[in-house]
């Protein structure tokens, strides 16, 4: 079972409090009686010194002081002469004399049986104390201690002090009952036990509060460290103490910030490296694809050139007209190869992102007009009708790339529209500020799956017809790459007895 630091800290405080209270109880149990006896002996010694200091042989002058001492200290005092005659006794001092002018010296008292018993017991104790006193200590220190027991009750005894007074001619006997001492000791022990229990409870409560207050920042620091271990750096130590724990918390915060920065930088480096690896893999794949496609597409024109060149070398063309045809074919195929290679290179540059758009404001009508002019030889040779829908739409884009899109759409339309067919160029301003350019040509509709595949490189709907018409199969792929470069979109759809190719340019970023 895992114990928290708060539990351990609280347990340590509880154990310390219990040990402390136990030590107090043990001291009280084993040493309190001896200590209490020592203190009572000191008190009796103090009484002896006071009486010795104020007694000059005249009992009557100190009777009131002696009674006050007896009442305050709970002792019984007696003064005996050297010949053991009573000069003063606390029991007699409490009686009223029958006749006479003084308390002592021939005064008679009326006593009952109980009082007579007390006087007899007091007299017996005084004589026992004087008989048991250490004479040598009494001579050296002027006083000594003696313990006595009651003749009637074994458990009723006295702690007594015997001391010389009035120049050593008389004796002071001070007696303190053990029952009084035992009663005080019992009360004190009981009070100490109650106080110890309350003290222990208070210590437990204070220990709980202290452990909670002291361990709260440590627990918070532990939570922050756990979050850091899970790479979660959002938690921070929020304490503001100036001690070592506060310094530790602030160090943890600083470490968290540094780790977050270091791991973030490492993550960015890893992402950049992964992106570079993907880019390299993409370039390698495109390079392999370029080689494969180039080999495939150039195979036919190379074979034609090789065949016709071999025919010229062997003299197959035996007249000038045939030789001119052979040379013309070789030149056409060489031009086709050159066009194909240039388009493939352009497409590769677009796909690699090596074309940086140069954005300017353009007149769409001018782009359409220029494209129609450049392709006039093609569409006029097929007797096609070019319709240019007048427009005042302006667009912010790259002029060369957008011109390439219009040219590719238009040459594709001329290539696949029937002889004498219609071709329409138009543009529209979208509600969000974007612009859509479109080229529609009359002709056969394409299946929906074909409309998706025509954007793939070297894909032809009719390979024989495409080669006859001079198509390379990558014109629309170039349009798609240009759309990605300009963050635009492109597509084709069957419409009104023909096919419409559209190119949508988004609104400028600044609106």
Coordinates of C-alpha atoms in Angstrom, one line a residue:
X1 CA 0.0 0.0 0.0
X2 CA 1.4 3.3 -1.1
X3 CA 1.3 6.0 1.6
X4 CA 1.3 9.7 0.6
X5 CA 3.8 12.1 2.1
X6 CA 0.9 13.9 3.9
X7 CA 0.0 10.6 5.6
X8 CA 3.6 9.9 6.5
X9 CA 4.1 13.5 7.8
X10 CA 1.0 13.3 9.9
X11 CA 1.9 9.9 11.2
X12 CA 5.4 11.3 12.2
X13 CA 3.7 14.2 14.1
X14 CA 1.3 11.8 15.8
X15 CA 4.1 9.5 16.9
X16 CA 6.2 12.4 18.2
X17 CA 3.2 13.7 20.2
X18 CA 2.4 10.2 21.6
X19 CA 6.1 9.8 22.6
X20 CA 6.1 13.2 24.2
X21 CA 2.9 12.6 26.2
X22 CA 4.1 9.1 27.1
X23 CA 7.4 10.5 28.5
X24 CA 5.4 13.0 30.5
X25 CA 3.2 10.2 31.9
X26 CA 6.2 8.0 32.7
X27 CA 8.0 10.9 34.4
X28 CA 4.9 11.5 36.5
X29 CA 4.4 7.8 37.3
X30 CA 8.0 7.1 38.3
X31 CA 9.4 10.4 39.5
X32 CA 6.5 12.6 40.6
X33 CA 6.2 11.1 44.2
X34 CA 9.9 11.6 44.8
X35 CA 9.8 15.1 43.4
X36 CA 6.7 16.0 45.4
X37 CA 8.3 14.6 48.6
X38 CA 11.4 16.7 47.9
X39 CA 9.3 19.8 47.4
X40 CA 7.4 19.2 50.6
X41 CA 10.7 18.8 52.5
X42 CA 11.8 22.1 51.0
X43 CA 8.5 23.6 52.2
X44 CA 9.0 22.3 55.7
X45 CA 12.6 23.6 55.7
X46 CA 11.3 27.0 54.7
X47 CA 8.8 26.9 57.6
X48 CA 11.6 26.0 60.0
X49 CA 13.7 28.9 58.9
X50 CA 10.8 31.3 59.2
X51 CA 9.9 30.1 62.7
X52 CA 13.6 30.1 63.8
X53 CA 14.0 33.6 62.5
X54 CA 10.9 35.1 64.3
X55 CA 10.9 33.0 67.6
X56 CA 12.7 34.6 70.5
X57 CA 11.4 32.4 73.3
X58 CA 8.0 34.3 73.6
X59 CA 5.3 31.9 72.3
X60 CA 2.5 34.3 72.7
X61 CA 4.1 36.8 70.2
X62 CA 4.2 34.3 67.4
X63 CA 1.0 32.3 67.9
X64 CA -0.9 34.1 65.2
X65 CA 2.0 33.6 62.7
X66 CA 2.2 29.9 63.6
X67 CA -1.5 29.4 63.0
X68 CA -1.3 31.2 59.7
X69 CA 1.6 29.0 58.6
X70 CA -0.3 25.9 59.6
X71 CA -3.4 27.0 57.6
X72 CA -1.4 28.0 54.5
X73 CA 0.9 25.0 54.4
X74 CA -1.5 22.3 55.8
X75 CA 1.0 21.3 58.6
X76 CA 1.0 20.8 62.3
X77 CA 3.5 22.7 64.4
X78 CA 4.8 21.9 67.9
X79 CA 7.5 23.6 69.9
X80 CA 9.1 21.5 72.7
X81 CA 11.6 22.6 75.3
X82 CA 14.8 20.7 75.9
X83 CA 13.2 18.8 78.8
X84 CA 10.4 17.8 76.4
X85 CA 7.7 20.1 77.8
X86 CA 5.2 21.4 75.3
X87 CA 5.7 25.1 74.5
X88 CA 3.2 25.1 71.6
X89 CA 1.0 22.5 69.9
X90 CA -1.3 23.1 67.0
X91 CA -3.9 20.8 68.5
X92 CA -4.0 22.8 71.7
X93 CA -4.0 26.1 69.8
X94 CA -7.4 25.1 68.3
X95 CA -9.0 24.7 71.8
X96 CA -10.5 27.4 74.1
X97 CA -9.0 27.6 77.5
X98 CA -11.2 27.1 80.6
X99 CA -9.5 29.7 82.8
X100 CA -6.3 31.5 82.8
X101 CA -4.5 34.4 81.1
X102 CA -2.5 32.6 78.5
X103 CA -2.8 29.6 76.3
X104 CA 0.2 27.8 77.7
X105 CA 1.8 27.4 81.1
X106 CA -0.7 26.0 83.5
X107 CA -3.9 26.7 81.5
X108 CA -6.7 24.2 81.8
X109 CA -8.9 23.1 78.8
X110 CA -12.2 21.4 78.5
X111 CA -11.9 18.6 76.0
X112 CA -14.1 15.8 74.7
X113 CA -13.1 12.2 74.1
X114 CA -12.3 12.8 70.4
X115 CA -10.1 15.8 71.2
X116 CA -8.5 13.9 74.0
X117 CA -7.6 11.1 71.6
X118 CA -6.1 13.7 69.1
X119 CA -4.0 15.2 71.9
X120 CA -2.7 11.8 73.0
X121 CA -1.8 10.8 69.4
X122 CA -0.1 14.2 68.8
X123 CA 1.9 13.7 72.0
X124 CA 2.9 10.2 71.0
X125 CA 4.0 11.3 67.6
X126 CA 6.1 14.2 69.0
X127 CA 7.9 11.9 71.3
X128 CA 8.4 9.3 68.5
X129 CA 9.8 12.0 66.2
X130 CA 12.2 13.3 68.8
X131 CA 13.3 9.7 69.6
X132 CA 13.9 8.8 66.0
X133 CA 15.6 12.1 64.9
X134 CA 19.1 11.8 63.6
X135 CA 21.0 13.6 66.4
X136 CA 24.2 14.0 64.3
X137 CA 22.4 15.6 61.3
X138 CA 20.4 17.7 63.8
X139 CA 23.6 19.0 65.4
X140 CA 25.3 19.7 62.0
X141 CA 22.4 21.1 59.9
X142 CA 20.1 22.3 62.7
X143 CA 17.2 20.2 61.3
X144 CA 16.4 16.7 60.1
X145 CA 13.6 14.8 58.6
X146 CA 11.6 11.9 60.2
X147 CA 8.6 9.9 59.0
X148 CA 6.0 8.4 61.4
X149 CA 2.9 6.3 61.2
X150 CA -0.3 6.5 63.1
X151 CA -0.8 4.0 65.8
X152 CA -4.5 3.7 64.9
X153 CA -4.2 3.7 61.1
X154 CA -1.3 2.2 59.3
X155 CA -1.8 4.3 56.2
X156 CA -2.0 7.6 58.1
X157 CA 1.5 8.9 58.6
X158 CA 3.4 12.1 58.7
X159 CA 6.5 13.7 57.1
X160 CA 8.1 15.4 60.0
X161 CA 10.9 18.0 60.4
X162 CA 12.7 18.4 63.7
X163 CA 14.7 21.5 64.0
X164 CA 16.5 23.5 66.8
X165 CA 15.1 26.9 67.6
X166 CA 15.9 29.6 70.1
X167 CA 19.6 28.9 70.1
X168 CA 19.2 25.2 70.3
X169 CA 17.4 25.2 73.6
X170 CA 14.0 24.2 72.1
X171 CA 12.8 22.1 69.2
X172 CA 10.3 22.8 66.4
X173 CA 8.4 19.7 65.1
X174 CA 6.6 20.4 61.8
X175 CA 4.4 17.5 60.6
X176 CA 2.7 17.2 57.2
X177 CA 0.2 14.3 56.8
X178 CA 0.9 11.8 54.0
X179 CA -2.8 11.6 53.3
X180 CA -2.7 15.3 52.3
X181 CA 0.3 14.7 50.2
X182 CA -1.2 11.5 48.6
X183 CA -4.4 13.4 47.9
X184 CA -2.5 16.2 46.1
X185 CA -0.5 13.6 44.2
X186 CA -3.7 11.8 43.1
X187 CA -5.4 15.0 42.0
X188 CA -2.2 16.1 40.2
X189 CA -1.9 12.7 38.4
X190 CA -5.5 12.7 37.4
X191 CA -5.3 16.3 36.1
X192 CA -2.1 15.4 34.3
X193 CA -3.8 12.4 32.6
X194 CA -6.7 14.6 31.5
X195 CA -4.3 17.3 30.3
X196 CA -2.2 14.7 28.5
X197 CA -5.3 13.4 26.6
X198 CA -6.4 16.9 25.6
X199 CA -2.8 17.8 24.7
X200 CA -2.5 14.7 22.5
X201 CA -5.8 15.5 20.8
X202 CA -4.7 19.1 20.2
X203 CA -1.4 17.9 18.9
X204 CA -3.2 15.5 16.5
X205 CA -5.4 18.3 15.2
X206 CA -2.5 20.8 14.9
X207 CA -0.4 18.0 13.3
X208 CA -3.1 17.4 10.7
X209 CA -3.3 21.1 9.9
X210 CA 0.5 21.4 9.8
X211 CA 0.9 18.3 7.6
X212 CA -1.8 19.5 5.2
X213 CA -0.3 23.0 5.0
X214 CA 3.3 21.7 4.7
X215 CA 2.7 18.9 2.2
X216 CA 0.3 20.9 0.0
X217 CA 3.1 22.5 -2.1
X218 CA 5.0 19.1 -2.2
X219 CA 1.9 17.4 -3.5
X220 CA 1.4 20.2 -6.1
X221 CA 5.0 19.9 -7.2
X222 CA 4.5 16.1 -7.5
X223 CA 1.5 16.7 -9.7
X224 CA 3.5 19.0 -11.9
X225 CA 6.3 16.5 -12.2
X226 CA 3.7 13.7 -13.1
X227 CA 2.3 16.0 -15.8
X228 CA 5.8 16.6 -17.1
X229 CA 6.4 12.9 -17.3
X230 CA 3.4 12.7 -19.5
X231 CA 4.7 15.6 -21.7
X232 CA 1.9 17.8 -20.4
X233 CA 3.5 21.1 -19.5
X234 CA 0.3 23.1 -18.9
X235 CA 0.4 22.6 -15.1
X236 CA 2.6 25.0 -13.1
X237 CA 3.5 25.3 -9.4
X238 CA 1.5 28.3 -8.1
X239 CA 3.0 28.7 -4.6
X240 CA 4.7 31.9 -3.5
X241 CA 6.6 30.8 -0.4
X242 CA 10.2 32.0 0.0
X243 CA 11.6 28.8 1.5
X244 CA 13.3 25.8 0.0
X245 CA 10.0 24.2 -1.2
X246 CA 9.1 27.5 -3.0
X247 CA 12.5 27.5 -4.7
X248 CA 12.0 23.9 -5.7
X249 CA 8.6 24.7 -7.1
X250 CA 9.9 27.6 -9.1
X251 CA 12.8 25.4 -10.4
X252 CA 10.3 22.8 -11.5
X253 CA 8.4 25.5 -13.4
X254 CA 11.6 26.7 -15.1
X255 CA 12.5 23.1 -15.9
X256 CA 9.0 22.6 -17.3
X257 CA 9.4 25.6 -19.6
X258 CA 12.8 24.6 -20.8
X259 CA 11.6 21.0 -21.4
X260 CA 8.6 22.3 -23.3
X261 CA 10.7 24.5 -25.4
X262 CA 13.3 21.8 -26.1
X263 CA 10.7 19.1 -26.9
X264 CA 8.8 21.6 -29.0
X265 CA 12.0 22.4 -30.9
X266 CA 12.8 18.7 -31.2
X267 CA 9.2 18.0 -32.5
X268 CA 9.5 20.8 -35.0
X269 CA 12.9 19.4 -36.1
X270 CA 11.4 15.9 -36.4
X271 CA 8.4 17.2 -38.3
X272 CA 10.7 19.1 -40.6
X273 CA 12.9 16.1 -41.1
X274 CA 9.8 13.9 -41.8
X275 CA 8.6 16.5 -44.3
X276 CA 12.0 16.5 -45.9
X277 CA 11.9 12.7 -46.1
X278 CA 8.4 12.8 -47.6
X279 CA 9.5 15.4 -50.0
X280 CA 12.5 13.4 -51.0
X281 CA 10.4 10.3 -51.4
X282 CA 8.0 12.3 -53.4
X283 CA 10.8 13.6 -55.6
X284 CA 12.2 10.1 -56.0
X285 CA 8.8 8.7 -56.9
X286 CA 8.2 11.5 -59.4
X287 CA 11.6 11.0 -60.9
X288 CA 10.9 7.3 -61.3
X289 CA 7.4 8.1 -62.7
X290 CA 8.9 10.7 -65.0
X291 CA 11.4 8.2 -66.4
X292 CA 8.8 5.5 -66.8
X293 CA 6.3 7.9 -68.5
X294 CA 8.9 9.5 -70.6
X295 CA 10.2 6.1 -71.8
X296 CA 6.7 5.0 -72.6
X297 CA 5.6 8.2 -74.3
X298 CA 8.8 8.7 -76.3
X299 CA 8.9 5.1 -77.4
X300 CA 6.5 5.6 -80.3
X301 CA 8.0 8.8 -81.7
X302 CA 11.5 7.4 -81.4
X303 CA 10.5 4.3 -83.2
X304 CA 8.9 6.3 -86.0
X305 CA 12.0 8.5 -86.3
X306 CA 14.2 5.5 -86.3
X307 CA 12.1 3.7 -88.9
X308 CA 11.9 6.6 -91.3
X309 CA 15.6 7.5 -90.8
X310 CA 16.5 3.8 -91.6
X311 CA 14.3 4.0 -94.7
X312 CA 16.1 7.1 -95.9
X313 CA 19.4 5.4 -95.2
X314 CA 18.5 2.3 -97.2
X315 CA 17.0 4.3 -100.0
X316 CA 13.5 3.1 -99.6
X317 CA 12.2 6.5 -100.6
X318 CA 13.4 6.6 -104.2
X319 CA 11.9 9.9 -105.3
X320 CA 12.1 13.4 -103.9
X321 CA 8.4 13.4 -102.8
X322 CA 8.8 10.3 -100.7
X323 CA 12.0 11.6 -99.2
X324 CA 10.3 14.9 -98.3
X325 CA 7.5 13.0 -96.6
X326 CA 10.0 10.9 -94.6
X327 CA 11.8 14.1 -93.5
X328 CA 8.6 15.8 -92.6
X329 CA 7.5 12.9 -90.5
X330 CA 10.8 12.8 -88.7
X331 CA 10.6 16.6 -88.0
X332 CA 7.0 16.2 -86.8
X333 CA 7.9 13.4 -84.4
X334 CA 10.9 15.3 -83.1
X335 CA 8.7 18.4 -82.5
X336 CA 6.2 16.2 -80.7
X337 CA 9.0 14.8 -78.5
X338 CA 10.2 18.2 -77.7
X339 CA 6.7 19.4 -76.7
X340 CA 6.2 16.3 -74.6
X341 CA 9.5 16.7 -72.8
X342 CA 8.9 20.4 -72.1
X343 CA 5.4 19.7 -70.8
X344 CA 6.7 17.0 -68.5
X345 CA 9.4 19.3 -67.2
X346 CA 6.8 22.0 -66.5
X347 CA 4.6 19.5 -64.8
X348 CA 7.4 18.3 -62.6
X349 CA 8.3 21.8 -61.5
X350 CA 4.7 22.5 -60.6
X351 CA 4.3 19.3 -58.6
X352 CA 7.6 20.0 -56.7
X353 CA 6.4 23.4 -55.8
X354 CA 9.2 25.2 -57.6
X355 CA 6.9 27.6 -59.3
X356 CA 6.3 30.8 -57.2
X357 CA 3.2 32.6 -58.3
X358 CA 3.6 36.3 -59.2
X359 CA 0.2 37.7 -58.4
X360 CA -1.1 40.6 -60.5
X361 CA -4.6 42.0 -61.4
X362 CA -5.6 40.6 -64.8
X363 CA -8.4 41.2 -67.3
X364 CA -10.0 37.8 -68.0
X365 CA -11.3 39.0 -71.4
X366 CA -7.7 39.7 -72.5
X367 CA -6.6 36.2 -71.5
X368 CA -9.4 34.7 -73.5
X369 CA -8.7 36.9 -76.5
X370 CA -5.0 36.1 -76.5
X371 CA -5.6 32.3 -76.3
X372 CA -8.1 32.4 -79.2
X373 CA -5.6 34.3 -81.3
X374 CA -2.8 31.8 -80.6
X375 CA -5.0 28.8 -81.5
X376 CA -6.6 30.3 -84.5
X377 CA -4.6 28.0 -86.9
X378 CA -5.9 25.0 -85.1
X379 CA -9.6 25.8 -84.7
X380 CA -9.9 27.5 -88.2
X381 CA -8.4 24.4 -89.8
X382 CA -11.3 22.3 -88.4
X383 CA -13.9 24.9 -89.2
X384 CA -14.8 25.3 -85.6
X385 CA -16.8 28.3 -84.2
X386 CA -15.1 30.1 -81.3
X387 CA -17.5 32.1 -79.2
X388 CA -16.0 34.5 -76.7
X389 CA -18.5 35.8 -74.1
X390 CA -17.7 39.4 -73.4
X391 CA -16.8 40.0 -69.7
X392 CA -15.3 42.7 -67.5
X393 CA -14.3 40.3 -64.8
X394 CA -10.9 41.0 -63.2
X395 CA -8.9 38.5 -61.3
X396 CA -5.8 38.5 -59.1
X397 CA -3.5 35.7 -60.1
X398 CA -0.3 34.7 -61.9
X399 CA -0.6 35.7 -65.6
X400 CA 1.7 33.0 -67.0
X401 CA 0.1 30.1 -65.1
X402 CA -3.5 31.3 -65.8
X403 CA -2.7 31.8 -69.5
X404 CA -1.4 28.2 -69.4
X405 CA -4.7 27.0 -68.0
X406 CA -6.8 28.8 -70.7
X407 CA -4.5 27.6 -73.4
X408 CA -4.6 24.0 -72.2
X409 CA -8.4 24.1 -71.9
X410 CA -8.8 25.7 -75.3
X411 CA -6.4 23.4 -77.2
X412 CA -8.1 20.4 -75.5
X413 CA -11.5 21.7 -76.7
X414 CA -10.2 22.2 -80.3
X415 CA -8.7 18.7 -80.2
X416 CA -11.9 16.9 -79.1
X417 CA -14.6 19.1 -80.6
X418 CA -15.9 17.8 -84.0
X419 CA -15.1 19.6 -87.2
X420 CA -17.4 22.6 -87.5
X421 CA -18.3 22.3 -83.8
X422 CA -18.8 25.1 -81.3
X423 CA -16.4 26.2 -78.5
X424 CA -17.4 28.8 -75.9
X425 CA -15.2 30.7 -73.5
X426 CA -16.8 32.5 -70.5
X427 CA -16.2 33.8 -66.9
X428 CA -18.3 34.5 -63.9
X429 CA -17.9 36.4 -60.7
X430 CA -18.8 34.3 -57.7
X431 CA -20.8 35.7 -54.7
X432 CA -17.8 35.3 -52.4
X433 CA -15.5 37.3 -54.7
X434 CA -13.9 34.3 -56.5
X435 CA -13.8 34.0 -60.2
X436 CA -14.6 30.9 -62.4
X437 CA -13.2 30.6 -65.9
X438 CA -14.7 27.9 -68.2
X439 CA -14.2 26.5 -71.7
X440 CA -17.1 24.5 -73.2
X441 CA -16.8 22.5 -76.4
X442 CA -19.4 20.6 -78.3
X443 CA -18.9 16.9 -78.4
X444 CA -19.6 13.5 -76.9
X445 CA -20.2 13.3 -73.2
X446 CA -17.9 11.4 -70.9
X447 CA -18.8 8.8 -68.2
X448 CA -18.6 10.1 -64.7
X449 CA -15.6 7.9 -63.9
X450 CA -13.8 9.2 -67.0
X451 CA -14.4 12.8 -65.8
X452 CA -12.3 11.9 -62.7
X453 CA -9.5 10.0 -64.6
X454 CA -8.8 12.7 -67.3
X455 CA -6.8 14.7 -64.7
X456 CA -4.3 11.8 -64.3
X457 CA -1.0 12.0 -66.2
X458 CA -0.9 10.4 -69.6
X459 CA -4.5 9.3 -69.4
X460 CA -6.4 9.4 -72.7
X461 CA -10.0 8.6 -73.3
X462 CA -9.2 7.4 -76.8
X463 CA -5.5 6.7 -77.2
X464 CA -5.6 6.2 -81.0
X465 CA -7.6 9.4 -81.5
X466 CA -5.5 11.3 -79.0
X467 CA -2.3 10.5 -80.8
X468 CA -3.8 11.3 -84.1
X469 CA -4.9 14.7 -82.8
X470 CA -1.5 15.4 -81.2
X471 CA -2.5 15.1 -77.5
X472 CA 0.2 14.3 -75.0
X473 CA -2.1 13.3 -72.1
X474 CA -0.6 15.7 -69.6
X475 CA -2.3 19.0 -70.4
X476 CA -5.0 18.5 -67.8
X477 CA -2.5 17.2 -65.3
X478 CA -0.7 20.5 -65.7
X479 CA -3.9 22.4 -65.1
X480 CA -4.5 20.4 -61.9
X481 CA -0.9 21.1 -60.7
X482 CA -1.4 24.9 -61.5
X483 CA -4.7 24.8 -59.4
X484 CA -2.7 23.4 -56.4
X485 CA 0.0 26.0 -56.8
X486 CA -2.6 28.9 -57.0
X487 CA -4.8 27.3 -54.2
X488 CA -7.6 27.1 -56.8
X489 CA -9.8 24.2 -57.9
X490 CA -10.6 22.7 -61.3
X491 CA -13.1 20.2 -62.8
X492 CA -15.1 19.0 -65.8
X493 CA -18.8 18.2 -66.3
X494 CA -21.1 17.2 -69.1
X495 CA -23.3 20.1 -70.1
X496 CA -25.6 21.1 -73.0
X497 CA -24.4 18.5 -75.5
X498 CA -20.7 18.9 -74.7
X499 CA -18.1 19.1 -71.9
X500 CA -17.3 22.2 -69.8
X501 CA -13.9 22.5 -68.1
X502 CA -13.8 25.1 -65.3
X503 CA -11.1 26.6 -63.2
X504 CA -12.2 28.5 -60.0
X505 CA -9.8 31.1 -58.5
X506 CA -10.5 31.9 -54.8
X507 CA -11.0 35.6 -53.7
X508 CA -7.8 37.4 -52.6
X509 CA -6.7 36.8 -49.0
X510 CA -7.3 40.5 -48.0
X511 CA -10.9 40.3 -49.3

